[in-house]
Structure formats: C-alpha cells, structure tokens
N, CA and C atoms as an extended XYZ file, in Angstrom:
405
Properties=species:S:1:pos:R:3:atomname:S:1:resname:S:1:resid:I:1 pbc="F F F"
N        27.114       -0.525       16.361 N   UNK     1
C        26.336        0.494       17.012 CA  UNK     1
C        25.216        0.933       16.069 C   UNK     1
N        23.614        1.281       16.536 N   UNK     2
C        23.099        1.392       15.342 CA  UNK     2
C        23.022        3.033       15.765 C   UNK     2
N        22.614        3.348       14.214 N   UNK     3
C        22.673        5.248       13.984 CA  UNK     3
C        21.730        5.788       14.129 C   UNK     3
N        21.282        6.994       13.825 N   UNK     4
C        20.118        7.271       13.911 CA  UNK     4
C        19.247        7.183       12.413 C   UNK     4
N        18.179        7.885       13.090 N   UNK     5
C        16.573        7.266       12.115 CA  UNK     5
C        17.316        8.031       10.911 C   UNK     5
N        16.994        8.162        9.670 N   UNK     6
C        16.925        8.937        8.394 CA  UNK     6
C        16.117        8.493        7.588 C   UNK     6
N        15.414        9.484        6.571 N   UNK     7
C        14.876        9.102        5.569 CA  UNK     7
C        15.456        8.788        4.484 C   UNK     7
N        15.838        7.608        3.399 N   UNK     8
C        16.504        7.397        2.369 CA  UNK     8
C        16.141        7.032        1.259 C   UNK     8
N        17.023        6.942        0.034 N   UNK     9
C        16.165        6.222       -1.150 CA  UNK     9
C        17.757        5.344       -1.119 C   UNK     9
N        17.245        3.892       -1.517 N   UNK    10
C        18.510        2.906       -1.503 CA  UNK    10
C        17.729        2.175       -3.275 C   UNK    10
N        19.123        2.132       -3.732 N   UNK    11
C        19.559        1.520       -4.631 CA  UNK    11
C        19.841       -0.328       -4.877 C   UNK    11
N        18.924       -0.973       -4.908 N   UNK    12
C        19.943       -2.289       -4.208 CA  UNK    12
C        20.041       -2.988       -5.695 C   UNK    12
N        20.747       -4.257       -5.871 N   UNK    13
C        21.780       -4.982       -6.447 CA  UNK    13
C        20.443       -5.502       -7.329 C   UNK    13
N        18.938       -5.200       -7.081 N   UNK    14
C        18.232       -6.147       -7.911 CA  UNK    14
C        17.635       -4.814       -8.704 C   UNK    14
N        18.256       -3.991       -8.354 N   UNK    15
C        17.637       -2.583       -9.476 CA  UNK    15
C        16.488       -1.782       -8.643 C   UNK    15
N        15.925       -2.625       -7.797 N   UNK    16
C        14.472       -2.033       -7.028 CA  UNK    16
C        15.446       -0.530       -6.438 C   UNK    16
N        14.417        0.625       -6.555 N   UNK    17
C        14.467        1.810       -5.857 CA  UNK    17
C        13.636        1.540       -4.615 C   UNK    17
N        14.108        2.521       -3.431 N   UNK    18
C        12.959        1.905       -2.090 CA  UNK    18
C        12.987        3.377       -1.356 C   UNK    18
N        12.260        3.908       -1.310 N   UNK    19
C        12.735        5.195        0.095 CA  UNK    19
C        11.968        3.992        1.277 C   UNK    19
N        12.389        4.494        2.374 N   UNK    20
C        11.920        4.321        3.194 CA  UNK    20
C        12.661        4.857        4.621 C   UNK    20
N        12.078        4.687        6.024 N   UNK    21
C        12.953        5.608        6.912 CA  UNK    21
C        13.918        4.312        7.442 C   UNK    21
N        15.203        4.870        7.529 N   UNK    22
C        16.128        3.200        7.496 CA  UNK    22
C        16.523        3.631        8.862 C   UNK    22
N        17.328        3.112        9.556 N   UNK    23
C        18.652        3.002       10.493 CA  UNK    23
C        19.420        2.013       10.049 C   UNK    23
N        21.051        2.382       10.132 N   UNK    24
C        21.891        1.704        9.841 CA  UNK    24
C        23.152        0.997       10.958 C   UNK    24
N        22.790       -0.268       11.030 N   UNK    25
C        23.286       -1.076       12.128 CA  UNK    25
C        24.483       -1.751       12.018 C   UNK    25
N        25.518       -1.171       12.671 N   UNK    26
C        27.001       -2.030       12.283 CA  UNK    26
C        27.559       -2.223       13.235 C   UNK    26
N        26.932       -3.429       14.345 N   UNK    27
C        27.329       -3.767       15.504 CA  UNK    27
C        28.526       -4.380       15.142 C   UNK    27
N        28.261       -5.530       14.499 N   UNK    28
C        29.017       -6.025       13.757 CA  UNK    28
C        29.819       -5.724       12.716 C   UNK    28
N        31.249       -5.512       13.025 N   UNK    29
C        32.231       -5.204       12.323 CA  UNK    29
C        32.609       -5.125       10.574 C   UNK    29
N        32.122       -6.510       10.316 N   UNK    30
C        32.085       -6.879        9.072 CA  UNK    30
C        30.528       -7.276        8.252 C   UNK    30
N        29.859       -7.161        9.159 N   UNK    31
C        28.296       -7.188        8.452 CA  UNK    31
C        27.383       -5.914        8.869 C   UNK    31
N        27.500       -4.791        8.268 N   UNK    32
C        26.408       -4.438        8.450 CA  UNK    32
C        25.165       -4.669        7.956 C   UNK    32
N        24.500       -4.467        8.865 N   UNK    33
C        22.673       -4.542        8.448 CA  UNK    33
C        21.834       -3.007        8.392 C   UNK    33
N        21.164       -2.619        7.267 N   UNK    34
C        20.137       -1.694        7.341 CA  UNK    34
C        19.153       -2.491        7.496 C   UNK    34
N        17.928       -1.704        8.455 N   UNK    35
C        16.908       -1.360        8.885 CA  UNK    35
C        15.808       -0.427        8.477 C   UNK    35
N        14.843       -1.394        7.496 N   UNK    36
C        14.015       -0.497        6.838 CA  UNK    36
C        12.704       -0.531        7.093 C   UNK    36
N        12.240        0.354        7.517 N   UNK    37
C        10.882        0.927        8.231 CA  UNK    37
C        10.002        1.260        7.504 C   UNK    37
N         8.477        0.788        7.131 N   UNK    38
C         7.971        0.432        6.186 CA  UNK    38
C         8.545        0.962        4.562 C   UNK    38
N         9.470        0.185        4.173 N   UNK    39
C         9.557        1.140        2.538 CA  UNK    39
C         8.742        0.497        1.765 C   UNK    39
N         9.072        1.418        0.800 N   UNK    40
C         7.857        1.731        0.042 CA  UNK    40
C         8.645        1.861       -1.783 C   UNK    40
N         8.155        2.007       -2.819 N   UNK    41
C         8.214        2.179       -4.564 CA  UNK    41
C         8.092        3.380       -4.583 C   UNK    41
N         8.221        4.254       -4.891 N   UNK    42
C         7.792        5.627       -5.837 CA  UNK    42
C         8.508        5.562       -6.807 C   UNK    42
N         7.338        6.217       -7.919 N   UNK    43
C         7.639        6.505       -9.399 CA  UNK    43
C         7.141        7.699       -9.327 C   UNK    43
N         7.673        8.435      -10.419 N   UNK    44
C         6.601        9.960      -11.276 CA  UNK    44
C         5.872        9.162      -12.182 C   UNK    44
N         4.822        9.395      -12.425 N   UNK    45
C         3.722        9.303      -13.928 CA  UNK    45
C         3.550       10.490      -14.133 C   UNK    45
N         4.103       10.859      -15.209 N   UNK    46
C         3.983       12.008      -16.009 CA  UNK    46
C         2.409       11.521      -17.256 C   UNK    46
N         1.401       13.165      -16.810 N   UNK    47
C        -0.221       13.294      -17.121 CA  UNK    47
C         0.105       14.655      -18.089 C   UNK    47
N        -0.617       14.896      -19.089 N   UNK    48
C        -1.178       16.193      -19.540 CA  UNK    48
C        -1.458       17.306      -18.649 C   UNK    48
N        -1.484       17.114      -17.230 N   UNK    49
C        -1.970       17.770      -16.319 CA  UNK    49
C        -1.043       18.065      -15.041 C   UNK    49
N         0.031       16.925      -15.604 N   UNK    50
C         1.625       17.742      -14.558 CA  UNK    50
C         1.884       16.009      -14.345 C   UNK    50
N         2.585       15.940      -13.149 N   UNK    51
C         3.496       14.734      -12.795 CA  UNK    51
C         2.795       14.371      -11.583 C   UNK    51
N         2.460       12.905      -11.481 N   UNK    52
C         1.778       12.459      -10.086 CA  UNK    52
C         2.925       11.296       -9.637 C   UNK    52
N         2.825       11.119       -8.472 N   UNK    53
C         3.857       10.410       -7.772 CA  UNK    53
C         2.687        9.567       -7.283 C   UNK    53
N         3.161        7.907       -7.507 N   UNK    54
C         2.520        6.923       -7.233 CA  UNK    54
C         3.308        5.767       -6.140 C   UNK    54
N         2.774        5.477       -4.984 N   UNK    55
C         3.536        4.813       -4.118 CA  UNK    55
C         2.566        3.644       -3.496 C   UNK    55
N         3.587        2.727       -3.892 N   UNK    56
C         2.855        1.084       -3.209 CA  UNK    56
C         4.167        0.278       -2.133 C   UNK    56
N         3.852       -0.470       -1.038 N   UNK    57
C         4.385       -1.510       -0.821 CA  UNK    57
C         5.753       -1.812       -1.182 C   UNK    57
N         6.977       -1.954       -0.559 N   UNK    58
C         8.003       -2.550       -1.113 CA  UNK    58
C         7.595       -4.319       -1.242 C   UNK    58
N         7.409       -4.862       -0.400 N   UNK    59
C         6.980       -5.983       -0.186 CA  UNK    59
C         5.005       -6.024       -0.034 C   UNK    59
N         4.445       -6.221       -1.307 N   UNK    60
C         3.032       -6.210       -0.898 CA  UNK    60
C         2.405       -7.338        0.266 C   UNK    60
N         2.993       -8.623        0.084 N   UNK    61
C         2.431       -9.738        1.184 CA  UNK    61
C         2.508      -10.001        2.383 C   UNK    61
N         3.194       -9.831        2.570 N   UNK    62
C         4.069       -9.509        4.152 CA  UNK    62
C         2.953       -8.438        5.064 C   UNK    62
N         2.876       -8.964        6.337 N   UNK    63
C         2.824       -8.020        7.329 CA  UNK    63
C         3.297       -7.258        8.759 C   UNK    63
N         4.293       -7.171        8.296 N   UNK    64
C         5.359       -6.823        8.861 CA  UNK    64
C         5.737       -5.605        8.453 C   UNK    64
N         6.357       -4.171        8.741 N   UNK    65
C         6.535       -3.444        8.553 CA  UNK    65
C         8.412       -2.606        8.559 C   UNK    65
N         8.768       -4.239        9.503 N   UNK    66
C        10.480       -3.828        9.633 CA  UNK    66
C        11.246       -4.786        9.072 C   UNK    66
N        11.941       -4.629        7.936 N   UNK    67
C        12.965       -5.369        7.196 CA  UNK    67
C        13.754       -4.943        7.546 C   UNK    67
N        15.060       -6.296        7.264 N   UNK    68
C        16.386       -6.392        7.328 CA  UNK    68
C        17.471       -6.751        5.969 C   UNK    68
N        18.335       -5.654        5.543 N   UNK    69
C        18.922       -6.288        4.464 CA  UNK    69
C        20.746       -5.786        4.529 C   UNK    69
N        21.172       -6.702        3.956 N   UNK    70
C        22.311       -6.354        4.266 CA  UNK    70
C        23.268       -5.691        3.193 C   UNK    70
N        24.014       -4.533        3.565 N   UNK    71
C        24.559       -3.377        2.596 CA  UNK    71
C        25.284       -3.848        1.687 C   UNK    71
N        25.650       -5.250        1.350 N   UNK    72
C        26.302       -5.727        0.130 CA  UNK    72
C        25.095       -5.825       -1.047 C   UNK    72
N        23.771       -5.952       -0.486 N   UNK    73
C        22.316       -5.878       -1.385 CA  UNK    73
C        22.475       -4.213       -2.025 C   UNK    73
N        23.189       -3.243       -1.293 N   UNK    74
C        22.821       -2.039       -2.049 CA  UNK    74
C        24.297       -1.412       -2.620 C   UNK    74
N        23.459       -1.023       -4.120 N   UNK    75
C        24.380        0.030       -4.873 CA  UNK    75
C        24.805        1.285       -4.075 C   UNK    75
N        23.702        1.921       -4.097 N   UNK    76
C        23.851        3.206       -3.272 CA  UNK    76
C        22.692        3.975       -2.324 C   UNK    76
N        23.418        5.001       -1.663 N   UNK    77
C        22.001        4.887       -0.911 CA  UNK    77
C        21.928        6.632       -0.606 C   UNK    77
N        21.016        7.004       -0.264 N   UNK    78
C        21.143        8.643       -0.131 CA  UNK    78
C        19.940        9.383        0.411 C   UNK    78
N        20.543       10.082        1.734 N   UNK    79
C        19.560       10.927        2.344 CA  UNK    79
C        18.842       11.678        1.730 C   UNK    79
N        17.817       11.491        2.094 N   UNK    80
C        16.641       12.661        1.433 CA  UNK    80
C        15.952       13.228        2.366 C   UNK    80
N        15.961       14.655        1.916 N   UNK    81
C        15.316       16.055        3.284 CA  UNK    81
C        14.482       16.615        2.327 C   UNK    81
N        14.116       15.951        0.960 N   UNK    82
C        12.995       16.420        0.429 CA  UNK    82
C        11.855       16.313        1.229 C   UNK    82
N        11.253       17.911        1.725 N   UNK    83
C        10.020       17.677        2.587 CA  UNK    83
C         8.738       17.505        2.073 C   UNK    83
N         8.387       17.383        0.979 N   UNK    84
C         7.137       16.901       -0.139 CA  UNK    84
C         7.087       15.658       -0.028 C   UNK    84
N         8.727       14.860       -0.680 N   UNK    85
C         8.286       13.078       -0.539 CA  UNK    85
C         8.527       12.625        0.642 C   UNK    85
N         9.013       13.194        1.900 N   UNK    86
C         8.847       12.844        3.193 CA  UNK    86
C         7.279       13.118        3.918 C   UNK    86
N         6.865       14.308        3.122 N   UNK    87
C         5.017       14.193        3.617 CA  UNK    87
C         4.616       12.627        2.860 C   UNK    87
N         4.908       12.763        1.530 N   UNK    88
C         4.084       11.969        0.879 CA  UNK    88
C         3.850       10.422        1.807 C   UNK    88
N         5.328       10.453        1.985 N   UNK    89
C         5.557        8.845        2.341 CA  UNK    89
C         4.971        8.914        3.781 C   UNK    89
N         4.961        9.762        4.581 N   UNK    90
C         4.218        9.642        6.055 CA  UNK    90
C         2.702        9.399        5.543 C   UNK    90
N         1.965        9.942        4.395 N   UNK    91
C         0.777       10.480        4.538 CA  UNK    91
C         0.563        8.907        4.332 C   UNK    91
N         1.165        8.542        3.139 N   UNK    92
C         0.954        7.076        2.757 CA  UNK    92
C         0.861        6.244        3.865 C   UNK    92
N         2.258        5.773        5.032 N   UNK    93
C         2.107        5.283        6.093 CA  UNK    93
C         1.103        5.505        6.792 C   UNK    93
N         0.866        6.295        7.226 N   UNK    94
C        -0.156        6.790        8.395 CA  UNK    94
C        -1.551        6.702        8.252 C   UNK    94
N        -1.983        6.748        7.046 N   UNK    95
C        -3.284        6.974        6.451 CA  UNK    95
C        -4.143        5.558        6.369 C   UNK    95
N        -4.385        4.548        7.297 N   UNK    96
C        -4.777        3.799        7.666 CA  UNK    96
C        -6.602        3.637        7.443 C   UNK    96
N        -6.961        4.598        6.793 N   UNK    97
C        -8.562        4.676        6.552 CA  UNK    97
C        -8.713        3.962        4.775 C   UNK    97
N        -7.503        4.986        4.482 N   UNK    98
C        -7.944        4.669        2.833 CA  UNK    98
C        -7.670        3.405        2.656 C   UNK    98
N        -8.503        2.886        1.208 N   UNK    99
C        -8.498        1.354        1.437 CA  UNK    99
C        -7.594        1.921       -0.220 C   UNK    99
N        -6.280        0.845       -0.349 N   UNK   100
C        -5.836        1.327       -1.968 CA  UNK   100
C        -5.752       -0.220       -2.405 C   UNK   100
N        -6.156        0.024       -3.505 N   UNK   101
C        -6.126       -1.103       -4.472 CA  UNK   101
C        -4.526       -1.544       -4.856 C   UNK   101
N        -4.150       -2.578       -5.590 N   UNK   102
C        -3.189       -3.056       -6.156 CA  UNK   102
C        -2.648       -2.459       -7.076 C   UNK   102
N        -3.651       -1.568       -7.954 N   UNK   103
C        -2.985       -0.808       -9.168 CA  UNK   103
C        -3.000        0.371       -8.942 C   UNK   103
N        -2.867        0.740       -7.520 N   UNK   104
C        -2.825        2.158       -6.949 CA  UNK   104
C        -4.079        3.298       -7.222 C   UNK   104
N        -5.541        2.396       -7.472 N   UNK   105
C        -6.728        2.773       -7.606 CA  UNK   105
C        -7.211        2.910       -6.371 C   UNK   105
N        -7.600        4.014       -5.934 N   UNK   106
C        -8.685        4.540       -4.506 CA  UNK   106
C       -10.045        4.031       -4.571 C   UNK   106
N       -10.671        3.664       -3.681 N   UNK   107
C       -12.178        3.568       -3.526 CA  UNK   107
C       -13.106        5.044       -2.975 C   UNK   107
N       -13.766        4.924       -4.264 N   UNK   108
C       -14.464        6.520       -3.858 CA  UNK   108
C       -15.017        6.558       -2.491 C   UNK   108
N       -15.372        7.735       -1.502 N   UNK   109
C       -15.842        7.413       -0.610 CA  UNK   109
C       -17.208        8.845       -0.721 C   UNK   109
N       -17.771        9.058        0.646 N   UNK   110
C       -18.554        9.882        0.540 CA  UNK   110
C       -17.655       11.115        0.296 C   UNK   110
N       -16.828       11.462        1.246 N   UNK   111
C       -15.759       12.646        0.916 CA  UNK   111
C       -14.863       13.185       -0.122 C   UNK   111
N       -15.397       12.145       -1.034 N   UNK   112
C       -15.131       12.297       -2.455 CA  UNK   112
C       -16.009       12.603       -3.195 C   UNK   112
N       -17.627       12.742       -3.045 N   UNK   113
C       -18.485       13.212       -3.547 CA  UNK   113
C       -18.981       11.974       -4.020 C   UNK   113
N       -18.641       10.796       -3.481 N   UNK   114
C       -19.604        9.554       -4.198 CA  UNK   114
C       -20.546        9.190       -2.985 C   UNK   114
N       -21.868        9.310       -2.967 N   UNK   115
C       -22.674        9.097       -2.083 CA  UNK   115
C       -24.051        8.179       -2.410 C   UNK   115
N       -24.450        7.627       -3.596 N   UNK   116
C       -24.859        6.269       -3.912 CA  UNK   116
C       -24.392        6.036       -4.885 C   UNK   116
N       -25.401        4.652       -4.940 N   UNK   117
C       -25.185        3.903       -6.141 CA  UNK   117
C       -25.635        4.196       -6.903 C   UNK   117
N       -25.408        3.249       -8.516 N   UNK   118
C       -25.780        3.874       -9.478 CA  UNK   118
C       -27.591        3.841       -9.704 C   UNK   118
N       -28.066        2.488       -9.176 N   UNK   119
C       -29.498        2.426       -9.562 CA  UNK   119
C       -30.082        3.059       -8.265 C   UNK   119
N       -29.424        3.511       -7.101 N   UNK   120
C       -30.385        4.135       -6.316 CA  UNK   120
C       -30.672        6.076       -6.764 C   UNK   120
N       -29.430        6.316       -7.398 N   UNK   121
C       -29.127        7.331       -8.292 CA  UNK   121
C       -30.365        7.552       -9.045 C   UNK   121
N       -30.172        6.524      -10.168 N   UNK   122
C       -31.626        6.378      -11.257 CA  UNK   122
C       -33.059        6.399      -10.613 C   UNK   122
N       -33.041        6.106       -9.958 N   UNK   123
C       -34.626        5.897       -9.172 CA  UNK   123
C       -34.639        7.279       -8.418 C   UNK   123
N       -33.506        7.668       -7.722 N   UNK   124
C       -34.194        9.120       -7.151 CA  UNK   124
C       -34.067       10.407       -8.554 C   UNK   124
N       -33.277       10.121       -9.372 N   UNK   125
C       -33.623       11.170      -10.285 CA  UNK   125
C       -35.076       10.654      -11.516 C   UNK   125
N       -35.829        9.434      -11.497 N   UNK   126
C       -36.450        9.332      -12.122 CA  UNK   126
C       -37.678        9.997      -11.562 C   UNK   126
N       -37.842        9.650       -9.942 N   UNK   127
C       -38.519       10.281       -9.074 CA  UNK   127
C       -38.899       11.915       -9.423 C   UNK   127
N       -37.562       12.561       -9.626 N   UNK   128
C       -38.033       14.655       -9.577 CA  UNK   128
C       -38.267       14.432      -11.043 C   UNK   128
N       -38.194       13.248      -12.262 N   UNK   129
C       -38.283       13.811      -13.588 CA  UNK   129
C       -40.079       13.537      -13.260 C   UNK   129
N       -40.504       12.560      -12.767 N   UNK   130
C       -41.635       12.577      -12.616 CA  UNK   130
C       -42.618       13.402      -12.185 C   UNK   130
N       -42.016       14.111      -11.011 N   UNK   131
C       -42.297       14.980      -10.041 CA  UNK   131
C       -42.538       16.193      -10.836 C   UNK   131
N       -41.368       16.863      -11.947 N   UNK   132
C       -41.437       17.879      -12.443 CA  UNK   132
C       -42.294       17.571      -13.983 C   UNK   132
N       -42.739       16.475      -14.204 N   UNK   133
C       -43.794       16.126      -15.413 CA  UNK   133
C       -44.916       16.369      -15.060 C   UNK   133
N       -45.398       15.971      -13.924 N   UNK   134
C       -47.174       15.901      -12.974 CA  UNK   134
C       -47.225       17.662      -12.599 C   UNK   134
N       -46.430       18.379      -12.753 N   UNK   135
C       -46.757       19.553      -11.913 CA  UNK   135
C       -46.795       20.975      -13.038 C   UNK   135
C-alpha cells in the first residue's frame, strides 16, 4: 500500500544524505520501495558572515524527477517539519527561472543589479567623464 507524501532526509548505504519529498511503497510484502520526488544534497557552509545552506541535484544528469530505491539502500531515514529547509527545498524546486551553475554559482541578472556589460559600462562612464571635462 503506498503512504502518504512526507518530507525526509534518508541516509543510504553509500553515505549520500538526500532530503527530498518521498512516499513509501510496500505493496509488496518483502520489498519495499521508496519514492523520491525530486531530491536533492544539502550542506551548511559555514562564512564569517553566518551559515549558508547550499543545494544541488541528487542525480545531476538525469531528467527525470521521480526515483526509485529500495529500503535495504537506506541506513536511516527521518521526517522533517523543519519549515525553513522545507521552503528552501520548494524554492529550489519550483524556481524554474534561475539558471544555477554546477558549483552552485548564480548568473547575475538585472534584479540583481547587473544591468551591462563591462565595456558598455566603460564607454558610458567615459562618456559623463567627458561630458563633465568640456563643461
């Protein structure tokens, strides 16, 4: 019978940590299967400036978003109602605009305050140094 949705962090047999939102399926008597809905890595990186939580891909190549693994793969596994890394991990899912790099680097955008380039930059500020030399 499968269970309902939860959010979890699972432990499995190769050391990988994973939250992701699972269901757990044990139609089958002697095999169950979890059901994991896009998971995902989180770490803390601890900064001079506090602790940032960094989240990529459980599987980067793949496009597919629903895995299957079976509960002899996991150590342990445990609900989480933390409502911070349950935003985090939706915001991550859902957020389909941002483009993220491999090393968990963002691409500036305008809404970040990056609005040209660097030599179109140079040319309009060479422009007012000029502007404010002639006048």
């Amino acid at each position: 019978m499968m269970g309902d949705e939860f959010y979890a962090i699972l432990k499995l047999v190769s050391g990988e940590e994973i939250f992701s939102l699972i269901v757990v399926d044990n139609t089958e008597e002697d095999d169950t299967i979890i059901v994991l809905q896009n998971p995902v890595i989180m770490w803390s990186v601890p900064t001079p400036t506090g602790t940032f939580i960094k989240v990529k891909p459980w599987m980067e190549l793949p496009n597919e978003d629903i895995f299957m693994i079976r509960l002899d793969k996991v150590i342990t596994m445990t609900e989480s109602n933390d409502k911070k890394l349950i935003k985090m991990y939706n915001h991550y899912i859902n957020d389909e605009n941002s483009e993220y790099d491999i090393n968990g680097l963002i691409k500036p955008d305008s809404g970040m305050g990056y609005i040209s380039s660097v030599p179109d930059a140079r040319k309009k500020l060479e422009m007012l140094f000029k502007l404010n030399k002639e006048t």
